[in-house]
Amino acid sequence: MVNTTSINQYQCPGCKADMAFDPDLGQLKCSYCGRTEAMPNVTATKLRATLQEHDLATFIETNRTHLAQLATTAQEVTCPGCQATITFEPPDVAGKCPFCTTSIVAQKSHPADPTLAPSALVPFKVGRKVAVTNLREWLAFRWDWKDLKAIFLPGQLKQLAQNQALTGVYLPFWTYDAQTQSHYQGQRGTYYYVTKQTKEGTERVRKTRWLHASGRVSRFFDDVLVPATRAIDSKKLQRLWPSLPVSQLKPYSAEYLAGFQAQRYEIMVKEGYEQAKGMMANIIRGDIRTDIGGDQQRIRSVSTTYSQETFKHILLPVWMASYRYGGKTYQVMINAQTGVIMGERPVAAWKVGLAVAIATIILIMVILVTNG
Ligand SMILES: [Zn+2]
Ligand SMILES: [Zn+2]
């Protein structure tokens, strides 16, 4: 378990200004005098210890173990727009909600409620500068026919590519492990061919012979990653983080949050596990199809038992830019470890209208000219 009670504010030992985690350096840096401080040293033993899994059954029964504050000085606000609870370190303030753009400056913050302490996190690796560059590129006008939409981007979207529009947020995730044993009943289909007489001659027709099939498959699932936030569509997050970057994990330490925000998990351990089971079920069905073999498979029933069920709470870094356009909220996010961007771009209706009008005029002129 991570003990965060000894951590206070990150004052620069030189000038007493506040320090923040610098993704480019991977260290704390004083924005005033430039002094840097190394992050806590991570030995292999320490990493192993903090990455230890929590037993799921024990946790759900006792439910109150492992609770701690993210950091003693952490403040928390709940966004009135989307209900996301955002944690930040003073002197940082939560300005606009990074998920839905609602202004939350006026909301009264309070010391962060104890939460299930994250065992690990992936630190920000992509700095603000690189994130802004990537965002500009993504928004840039391009003569790319595959990406025709970019031409019709609303002008105000370009403002997104300003430094202040990006917020660095640590998003909450659960990862689950489980040993599964599945018993299945189904059918194996084997193709065979018959020759049919038709008016034109003979024709070879494929048929399927179905035979009963049943058996067992087992699989150990390691680190099934489930987003614990409701502020962002989980399908998008799964594309942004398809799997847990295990080699990038660092034991949780509040220093990494200096200068960033963090979101508190909204999906609880148990609910997240149900989602993980759904993801496991898809893979198990694939295993069953392989086990049945043949040319086609039918799965009639599957019953799975789970053992060695464990979980971890981790934080992953994302640069968020949300904006409102035409009464709708759009989110753009950048995986702050890989730099990959995911987002929606609305098209400006007036630009589409203009393009259609120009095309129509050209068409009419062409018709007039060709008709003499
Ligand atoms: Zn300083
Ligand atoms: Zn919000």
Tab-separated table of C-alpha atoms and ligand atoms in Angstrom:
chain	number	residue	atom	x	y	z
A	1	MET	CA	0.000	0.000	0.000
A	2	VAL	CA	1.185	3.487	-0.746
A	3	ASN	CA	1.481	5.851	2.155
A	4	THR	CA	1.025	9.421	1.041
A	5	THR	CA	0.700	11.057	4.440
A	6	SER	CA	4.321	12.177	4.621
A	7	ILE	CA	4.116	14.203	1.440
A	8	ASN	CA	3.533	17.900	1.598
A	9	GLN	CA	3.814	20.606	-0.984
A	10	TYR	CA	6.704	20.455	-3.376
A	11	GLN	CA	8.579	23.585	-2.483
A	12	CYS	CA	11.743	24.371	-4.306
A	13	PRO	CA	14.596	23.919	-1.796
A	14	GLY	CA	16.331	26.877	-3.451
A	15	CYS	CA	13.703	29.598	-3.742
A	16	LYS	CA	10.601	28.158	-2.047
A	17	ALA	CA	8.543	28.504	-5.231
A	18	ASP	CA	6.372	25.564	-6.232
A	19	MET	CA	7.818	22.751	-8.246
A	20	ALA	CA	5.962	20.699	-10.841
A	21	PHE	CA	6.681	17.396	-12.545
A	22	ASP	CA	8.396	18.025	-15.887
A	23	PRO	CA	7.612	15.273	-18.446
A	24	ASP	CA	10.649	16.111	-20.586
A	25	LEU	CA	13.051	15.746	-17.682
A	26	GLY	CA	11.110	13.123	-15.767
A	27	GLN	CA	11.882	15.173	-12.663
A	28	LEU	CA	10.402	17.891	-10.518
A	29	LYS	CA	11.349	21.322	-11.812
A	30	CYS	CA	11.030	24.775	-10.300
A	31	SER	CA	9.410	27.057	-12.834
A	32	TYR	CA	10.942	30.083	-11.085
A	33	CYS	CA	14.644	29.264	-10.666
A	34	GLY	CA	14.887	26.157	-12.831
A	35	ARG	CA	16.186	23.900	-10.080
A	36	THR	CA	15.399	20.213	-10.547
A	37	GLU	CA	14.832	17.471	-8.016
A	38	ALA	CA	15.075	13.759	-8.770
A	39	MET	CA	12.023	11.552	-8.337
A	40	PRO	CA	12.049	8.847	-5.685
A	41	ASN	CA	14.399	6.050	-6.595
A	42	VAL	CA	12.614	2.901	-7.735
A	43	THR	CA	14.373	-0.350	-7.036
A	44	ALA	CA	13.188	-3.549	-8.684
A	45	THR	CA	12.077	-4.871	-5.296
A	46	LYS	CA	10.077	-1.748	-4.548
A	47	LEU	CA	8.410	-1.888	-7.959
A	48	ARG	CA	7.458	-5.527	-7.454
A	49	ALA	CA	6.076	-4.741	-4.025
A	50	THR	CA	3.894	-1.835	-5.157
A	51	LEU	CA	2.641	-3.674	-8.204
A	52	GLN	CA	1.316	-6.389	-5.973
A	53	GLU	CA	-2.302	-7.176	-6.676
A	54	HIS	CA	-5.139	-6.716	-4.166
A	55	ASP	CA	-7.316	-9.727	-3.558
A	56	LEU	CA	-10.727	-8.928	-5.038
A	57	ALA	CA	-12.923	-10.959	-2.687
A	58	THR	CA	-11.194	-9.592	0.432
A	59	PHE	CA	-11.498	-6.056	-0.848
A	60	ILE	CA	-15.182	-6.286	-1.687
A	61	GLU	CA	-15.929	-7.754	1.756
A	62	THR	CA	-13.919	-5.273	3.796
A	63	ASN	CA	-14.147	-2.445	1.285
A	64	ARG	CA	-12.373	0.090	3.500
A	65	THR	CA	-8.837	-1.167	3.305
A	66	HIS	CA	-6.168	0.634	1.326
A	67	LEU	CA	-7.911	3.995	1.616
A	68	ALA	CA	-5.721	7.078	1.729
A	69	GLN	CA	-5.540	10.573	0.321
A	70	LEU	CA	-3.769	11.020	-2.990
A	71	ALA	CA	-1.637	13.613	-1.230
A	72	THR	CA	-2.088	15.537	2.026
A	73	THR	CA	-2.423	18.863	0.242
A	74	ALA	CA	-4.664	17.580	-2.533
A	75	GLN	CA	-7.900	19.478	-3.119
A	76	GLU	CA	-10.975	18.144	-4.806
A	77	VAL	CA	-13.876	19.650	-6.741
A	78	THR	CA	-16.861	18.044	-8.351
A	79	CYS	CA	-17.802	19.392	-11.762
A	80	PRO	CA	-21.433	20.570	-11.771
A	81	GLY	CA	-21.617	19.779	-15.482
A	82	CYS	CA	-20.553	16.136	-15.688
A	83	GLN	CA	-20.091	15.162	-12.009
A	84	ALA	CA	-16.460	14.218	-12.537
A	85	THR	CA	-14.437	14.659	-9.364
A	86	ILE	CA	-11.127	16.279	-10.080
A	87	THR	CA	-8.176	16.353	-7.719
A	88	PHE	CA	-5.439	18.919	-7.980
A	89	GLU	CA	-2.466	20.138	-6.011
A	90	PRO	CA	-2.365	23.745	-4.868
A	91	PRO	CA	-1.287	26.255	-6.068
A	92	ASP	CA	-2.884	24.727	-9.121
A	93	VAL	CA	-6.580	25.488	-9.428
A	94	ALA	CA	-9.207	23.658	-11.383
A	95	GLY	CA	-10.255	26.227	-13.995
A	96	LYS	CA	-12.487	24.601	-16.550
A	97	CYS	CA	-13.553	20.999	-16.318
A	98	PRO	CA	-11.192	19.164	-18.680
A	99	PHE	CA	-13.992	16.797	-19.700
A	100	CYS	CA	-16.971	19.055	-20.414
A	101	THR	CA	-15.607	22.656	-20.324
A	102	THR	CA	-17.931	23.724	-17.482
A	103	SER	CA	-16.251	26.432	-15.441
A	104	ILE	CA	-15.426	25.075	-12.005
A	105	VAL	CA	-13.294	27.897	-10.639
A	106	ALA	CA	-16.152	29.170	-8.529
A	107	GLN	CA	-16.841	25.759	-7.016
A	108	LYS	CA	-15.634	25.378	-3.482
A	109	SER	CA	-12.914	22.817	-3.279
A	110	HIS	CA	-12.314	20.687	-0.227
A	111	PRO	CA	-9.490	18.428	0.889
A	112	ALA	CA	-9.577	15.309	-1.235
A	113	ASP	CA	-11.620	12.474	0.247
A	114	PRO	CA	-9.703	9.344	1.030
A	115	THR	CA	-9.646	7.079	-1.958
A	116	LEU	CA	-8.304	3.690	-2.812
A	117	ALA	CA	-4.662	4.599	-3.247
A	118	PRO	CA	-3.326	3.904	-6.723
A	119	SER	CA	-0.580	1.318	-6.586
A	120	ALA	CA	1.097	2.622	-9.699
A	121	LEU	CA	0.989	5.184	-12.464
A	122	VAL	CA	2.521	5.918	-15.837
A	123	PRO	CA	4.148	9.368	-15.568
A	124	PHE	CA	3.606	12.049	-18.204
A	125	LYS	CA	6.193	11.477	-20.906
A	126	VAL	CA	4.777	13.761	-23.611
A	127	GLY	CA	5.242	17.347	-22.431
A	128	ARG	CA	2.836	20.203	-23.064
A	129	LYS	CA	4.909	21.539	-25.980
A	130	VAL	CA	4.874	18.248	-27.882
A	131	ALA	CA	1.197	17.746	-27.075
A	132	VAL	CA	0.345	21.174	-28.518
A	133	THR	CA	2.410	20.446	-31.654
A	134	ASN	CA	0.627	17.120	-32.149
A	135	LEU	CA	-2.720	18.823	-31.642
A	136	ARG	CA	-1.879	21.546	-34.193
A	137	GLU	CA	-0.893	18.910	-36.721
A	138	TRP	CA	-4.112	17.041	-36.095
A	139	LEU	CA	-6.145	20.205	-36.601
A	140	ALA	CA	-4.135	21.463	-39.549
A	141	PHE	CA	-5.651	21.913	-42.951
A	142	ARG	CA	-4.571	19.023	-45.150
A	143	TRP	CA	-5.281	18.080	-48.741
A	144	ASP	CA	-5.973	14.572	-47.713
A	145	TRP	CA	-8.954	13.017	-49.426
A	146	LYS	CA	-9.226	10.390	-46.740
A	147	ASP	CA	-9.580	13.184	-44.239
A	148	LEU	CA	-11.803	15.579	-46.118
A	149	LYS	CA	-13.487	16.539	-42.866
A	150	ALA	CA	-10.454	18.597	-41.849
A	151	ILE	CA	-11.298	21.152	-44.534
A	152	PHE	CA	-14.613	21.897	-42.906
A	153	LEU	CA	-13.294	22.345	-39.375
A	154	PRO	CA	-14.850	25.282	-37.554
A	155	GLY	CA	-12.385	28.142	-37.211
A	156	GLN	CA	-12.774	28.314	-33.453
A	157	LEU	CA	-11.363	24.828	-33.219
A	158	LYS	CA	-7.979	26.197	-34.186
A	159	GLN	CA	-7.960	27.990	-30.838
A	160	LEU	CA	-7.705	24.608	-29.213
A	161	ALA	CA	-4.105	24.458	-30.260
A	162	GLN	CA	-3.157	27.051	-27.692
A	163	ASN	CA	-1.169	26.119	-24.660
A	164	GLN	CA	-3.864	26.891	-22.132
A	165	ALA	CA	-6.456	24.741	-23.831
A	166	LEU	CA	-4.712	21.556	-22.753
A	167	THR	CA	-5.065	20.103	-19.281
A	168	GLY	CA	-2.858	17.291	-18.078
A	169	VAL	CA	-5.021	14.774	-16.231
A	170	TYR	CA	-4.278	11.419	-14.668
A	171	LEU	CA	-7.224	9.157	-15.438
A	172	PRO	CA	-8.235	6.297	-13.152
A	173	PHE	CA	-8.158	2.686	-14.367
A	174	TRP	CA	-8.570	-0.751	-12.846
A	175	THR	CA	-6.613	-3.773	-13.975
A	176	TYR	CA	-7.834	-7.264	-13.167
A	177	ASP	CA	-6.218	-10.680	-13.117
A	178	ALA	CA	-8.134	-13.959	-13.028
A	179	GLN	CA	-7.661	-17.631	-13.707
A	180	THR	CA	-10.647	-18.915	-15.687
A	181	GLN	CA	-11.958	-22.417	-16.339
A	182	SER	CA	-14.793	-22.666	-18.863
A	183	HIS	CA	-16.942	-25.640	-19.687
A	184	TYR	CA	-18.806	-25.400	-22.960
A	185	GLN	CA	-21.429	-27.221	-25.026
A	186	GLY	CA	-21.687	-26.628	-28.721
A	187	GLN	CA	-21.426	-28.044	-32.209
A	188	ARG	CA	-18.660	-28.515	-34.730
A	189	GLY	CA	-19.552	-27.951	-38.371
A	190	THR	CA	-17.656	-29.776	-41.117
A	191	TYR	CA	-18.117	-28.902	-44.766
A	192	TYR	CA	-18.909	-31.491	-47.367
A	193	TYR	CA	-19.935	-31.177	-50.988
A	194	VAL	CA	-22.703	-32.710	-53.023
A	195	THR	CA	-23.155	-32.625	-56.769
A	196	LYS	CA	-26.491	-31.343	-57.933
A	197	GLN	CA	-27.969	-31.804	-61.374
A	198	THR	CA	-29.239	-28.591	-62.927
A	199	LYS	CA	-30.461	-27.597	-66.398
A	200	GLU	CA	-27.011	-26.229	-67.245
A	201	GLY	CA	-25.163	-29.316	-66.057
A	202	THR	CA	-23.782	-30.312	-62.659
A	203	GLU	CA	-23.132	-27.995	-59.754
A	204	ARG	CA	-21.033	-28.519	-56.611
A	205	VAL	CA	-22.930	-27.427	-53.495
A	206	ARG	CA	-21.367	-26.934	-50.068
A	207	LYS	CA	-23.169	-28.336	-47.036
A	208	THR	CA	-22.309	-28.466	-43.336
A	209	ARG	CA	-22.507	-31.498	-41.110
A	210	TRP	CA	-23.014	-30.603	-37.438
A	211	LEU	CA	-21.725	-32.799	-34.617
A	212	HIS	CA	-22.028	-32.307	-30.879
A	213	ALA	CA	-18.929	-30.830	-29.232
A	214	SER	CA	-18.160	-30.111	-25.604
A	215	GLY	CA	-15.035	-29.518	-23.586
A	216	ARG	CA	-13.041	-27.284	-21.283
A	217	VAL	CA	-10.762	-24.349	-21.930
A	218	SER	CA	-8.749	-22.412	-19.389
A	219	ARG	CA	-6.884	-19.138	-19.537
A	220	PHE	CA	-5.113	-16.847	-17.129
A	221	PHE	CA	-5.961	-13.199	-17.699
A	222	ASP	CA	-3.263	-10.726	-16.725
A	223	ASP	CA	-3.933	-6.998	-16.333
A	224	VAL	CA	-7.277	-6.628	-18.099
A	225	LEU	CA	-7.501	-2.842	-18.318
A	226	VAL	CA	-10.843	-1.156	-17.525
A	227	PRO	CA	-11.361	2.643	-17.411
A	228	ALA	CA	-12.767	3.788	-14.065
A	229	THR	CA	-14.044	7.117	-15.379
A	230	ARG	CA	-17.451	7.990	-16.811
A	231	ALA	CA	-16.263	11.359	-18.117
A	232	ILE	CA	-14.913	9.846	-21.339
A	233	ASP	CA	-16.429	7.191	-23.582
A	234	SER	CA	-14.849	3.884	-22.523
A	235	LYS	CA	-14.534	2.628	-26.113
A	236	LYS	CA	-12.395	5.647	-26.968
A	237	LEU	CA	-10.270	5.164	-23.876
A	238	GLN	CA	-9.741	1.535	-24.765
A	239	ARG	CA	-8.460	2.614	-28.159
A	240	LEU	CA	-6.214	5.208	-26.517
A	241	TRP	CA	-4.919	2.613	-24.036
A	242	PRO	CA	-5.405	-0.820	-25.683
A	243	SER	CA	-3.328	-2.522	-22.991
A	244	LEU	CA	-1.460	-1.698	-19.837
A	245	PRO	CA	2.061	-0.417	-20.598
A	246	VAL	CA	3.541	-2.527	-17.803
A	247	SER	CA	7.153	-1.521	-18.469
A	248	GLN	CA	6.245	2.169	-18.027
A	249	LEU	CA	4.619	1.769	-14.624
A	250	LYS	CA	6.089	3.529	-11.614
A	251	PRO	CA	5.058	2.971	-8.007
A	252	TYR	CA	2.551	5.662	-7.078
A	253	SER	CA	4.121	8.747	-5.608
A	254	ALA	CA	2.285	12.049	-5.173
A	255	GLU	CA	5.187	14.030	-6.656
A	256	TYR	CA	4.103	12.885	-10.116
A	257	LEU	CA	0.833	14.783	-9.643
A	258	ALA	CA	2.550	18.125	-9.045
A	259	GLY	CA	1.297	20.455	-11.774
A	260	PHE	CA	-1.321	18.001	-13.030
A	261	GLN	CA	-4.857	17.055	-12.170
A	262	ALA	CA	-6.175	13.654	-11.349
A	263	GLN	CA	-9.647	12.274	-11.630
A	264	ARG	CA	-11.164	10.173	-8.919
A	265	TYR	CA	-12.545	6.811	-10.016
A	266	GLU	CA	-16.305	6.836	-10.654
A	267	ILE	CA	-16.673	3.191	-11.559
A	268	MET	CA	-16.213	1.031	-8.478
A	269	VAL	CA	-13.994	-2.047	-8.230
A	270	LYS	CA	-16.897	-4.489	-8.479
A	271	GLU	CA	-18.598	-2.811	-11.432
A	272	GLY	CA	-15.275	-2.544	-13.251
A	273	TYR	CA	-14.761	-6.262	-12.699
A	274	GLU	CA	-18.079	-7.043	-14.412
A	275	GLN	CA	-16.812	-5.100	-17.444
A	276	ALA	CA	-13.517	-6.993	-17.290
A	277	LYS	CA	-15.446	-10.269	-17.234
A	278	GLY	CA	-17.269	-9.204	-20.388
A	279	MET	CA	-13.922	-8.560	-22.084
A	280	MET	CA	-12.648	-11.935	-20.844
A	281	ALA	CA	-15.803	-13.678	-22.123
A	282	ASN	CA	-15.085	-12.516	-25.691
A	283	ILE	CA	-11.590	-13.968	-25.572
A	284	ILE	CA	-12.879	-17.202	-23.980
A	285	ARG	CA	-15.366	-17.606	-26.844
A	286	GLY	CA	-12.451	-17.337	-29.258
A	287	ASP	CA	-10.616	-20.057	-27.292
A	288	ILE	CA	-13.724	-22.251	-27.446
A	289	ARG	CA	-14.025	-21.849	-31.214
A	290	THR	CA	-10.395	-22.919	-31.596
A	291	ASP	CA	-11.012	-25.851	-29.250
A	292	ILE	CA	-14.113	-27.006	-31.185
A	293	GLY	CA	-12.209	-26.806	-34.451
A	294	GLY	CA	-13.821	-27.834	-37.730
A	295	ASP	CA	-14.974	-25.389	-40.383
A	296	GLN	CA	-17.712	-23.709	-38.364
A	297	GLN	CA	-18.609	-23.592	-34.689
A	298	ARG	CA	-21.770	-23.101	-32.675
A	299	ILE	CA	-21.514	-22.300	-28.976
A	300	ARG	CA	-24.641	-23.218	-27.075
A	301	SER	CA	-23.566	-22.654	-23.471
A	302	VAL	CA	-20.492	-21.550	-21.549
A	303	SER	CA	-20.037	-21.721	-17.828
A	304	THR	CA	-16.926	-20.103	-16.419
A	305	THR	CA	-15.448	-20.272	-12.950
A	306	TYR	CA	-12.995	-17.618	-11.813
A	307	SER	CA	-10.219	-17.978	-9.276
A	308	GLN	CA	-7.160	-15.992	-8.153
A	309	GLU	CA	-9.134	-12.812	-8.804
A	310	THR	CA	-7.040	-9.748	-8.058
A	311	PHE	CA	-7.011	-6.092	-9.050
A	312	LYS	CA	-4.891	-2.943	-9.037
A	313	HIS	CA	-5.795	0.725	-9.215
A	314	ILE	CA	-3.568	2.709	-11.558
A	315	LEU	CA	-3.451	6.183	-13.099
A	316	LEU	CA	-2.653	6.865	-16.757
A	317	PRO	CA	-1.661	10.295	-18.163
A	318	VAL	CA	-3.774	12.103	-20.749
A	319	TRP	CA	-3.737	15.621	-22.181
A	320	MET	CA	-7.372	16.731	-22.485
A	321	ALA	CA	-8.845	19.473	-24.606
A	322	SER	CA	-12.609	19.799	-24.582
A	323	TYR	CA	-14.611	22.359	-26.478
A	324	ARG	CA	-18.202	23.219	-27.173
A	325	TYR	CA	-19.449	23.678	-30.693
A	326	GLY	CA	-23.033	23.869	-31.898
A	327	GLY	CA	-24.318	23.079	-28.417
A	328	LYS	CA	-22.344	19.868	-28.182
A	329	THR	CA	-19.226	19.002	-26.192
A	330	TYR	CA	-16.335	17.477	-28.092
A	331	GLN	CA	-13.312	15.915	-26.458
A	332	VAL	CA	-9.822	15.556	-27.803
A	333	MET	CA	-7.323	13.539	-25.842
A	334	ILE	CA	-3.679	12.741	-26.236
A	335	ASN	CA	-2.092	9.662	-24.718
A	336	ALA	CA	0.686	11.396	-22.748
A	337	GLN	CA	2.913	8.354	-22.901
A	338	THR	CA	2.728	7.621	-26.654
A	339	GLY	CA	1.491	10.940	-28.101
A	340	VAL	CA	-1.397	9.243	-29.914
A	341	ILE	CA	-4.416	11.552	-30.432
A	342	MET	CA	-8.031	10.563	-30.292
A	343	GLY	CA	-10.884	12.945	-30.772
A	344	GLU	CA	-13.882	14.146	-32.657
A	345	ARG	CA	-13.879	17.012	-35.088
A	346	PRO	CA	-17.181	18.610	-35.903
A	347	VAL	CA	-17.656	20.114	-39.328
A	348	ALA	CA	-18.693	23.731	-39.676
A	349	ALA	CA	-22.135	23.668	-41.253
A	350	TRP	CA	-21.605	27.002	-43.048
A	351	LYS	CA	-18.405	25.718	-44.678
A	352	VAL	CA	-20.162	22.607	-45.918
A	353	GLY	CA	-23.047	24.785	-47.145
A	354	LEU	CA	-20.639	27.081	-48.960
A	355	ALA	CA	-18.883	24.139	-50.611
A	356	VAL	CA	-22.210	22.681	-51.746
A	357	ALA	CA	-23.291	26.087	-53.111
A	358	ILE	CA	-20.027	26.516	-55.060
A	359	ALA	CA	-20.290	22.977	-56.447
A	360	THR	CA	-23.891	23.653	-57.547
A	361	ILE	CA	-22.925	26.909	-59.289
A	362	ILE	CA	-20.070	25.158	-61.122
A	363	LEU	CA	-22.432	22.373	-62.165
A	364	ILE	CA	-25.033	24.831	-63.489
A	365	MET	CA	-22.301	26.698	-65.418
A	366	VAL	CA	-20.999	23.466	-66.920
A	367	ILE	CA	-24.537	22.519	-68.017
A	368	LEU	CA	-25.114	26.010	-69.520
A	369	VAL	CA	-21.782	25.936	-71.387
A	370	THR	CA	-22.250	22.409	-72.778
A	371	ASN	CA	-25.800	23.221	-73.898
A	372	GLY	CA	-24.395	26.162	-75.827
B	1	ZN	ZN	13.286	27.519	-7.324
B	2	ZN	ZN	-17.306	18.413	-16.289
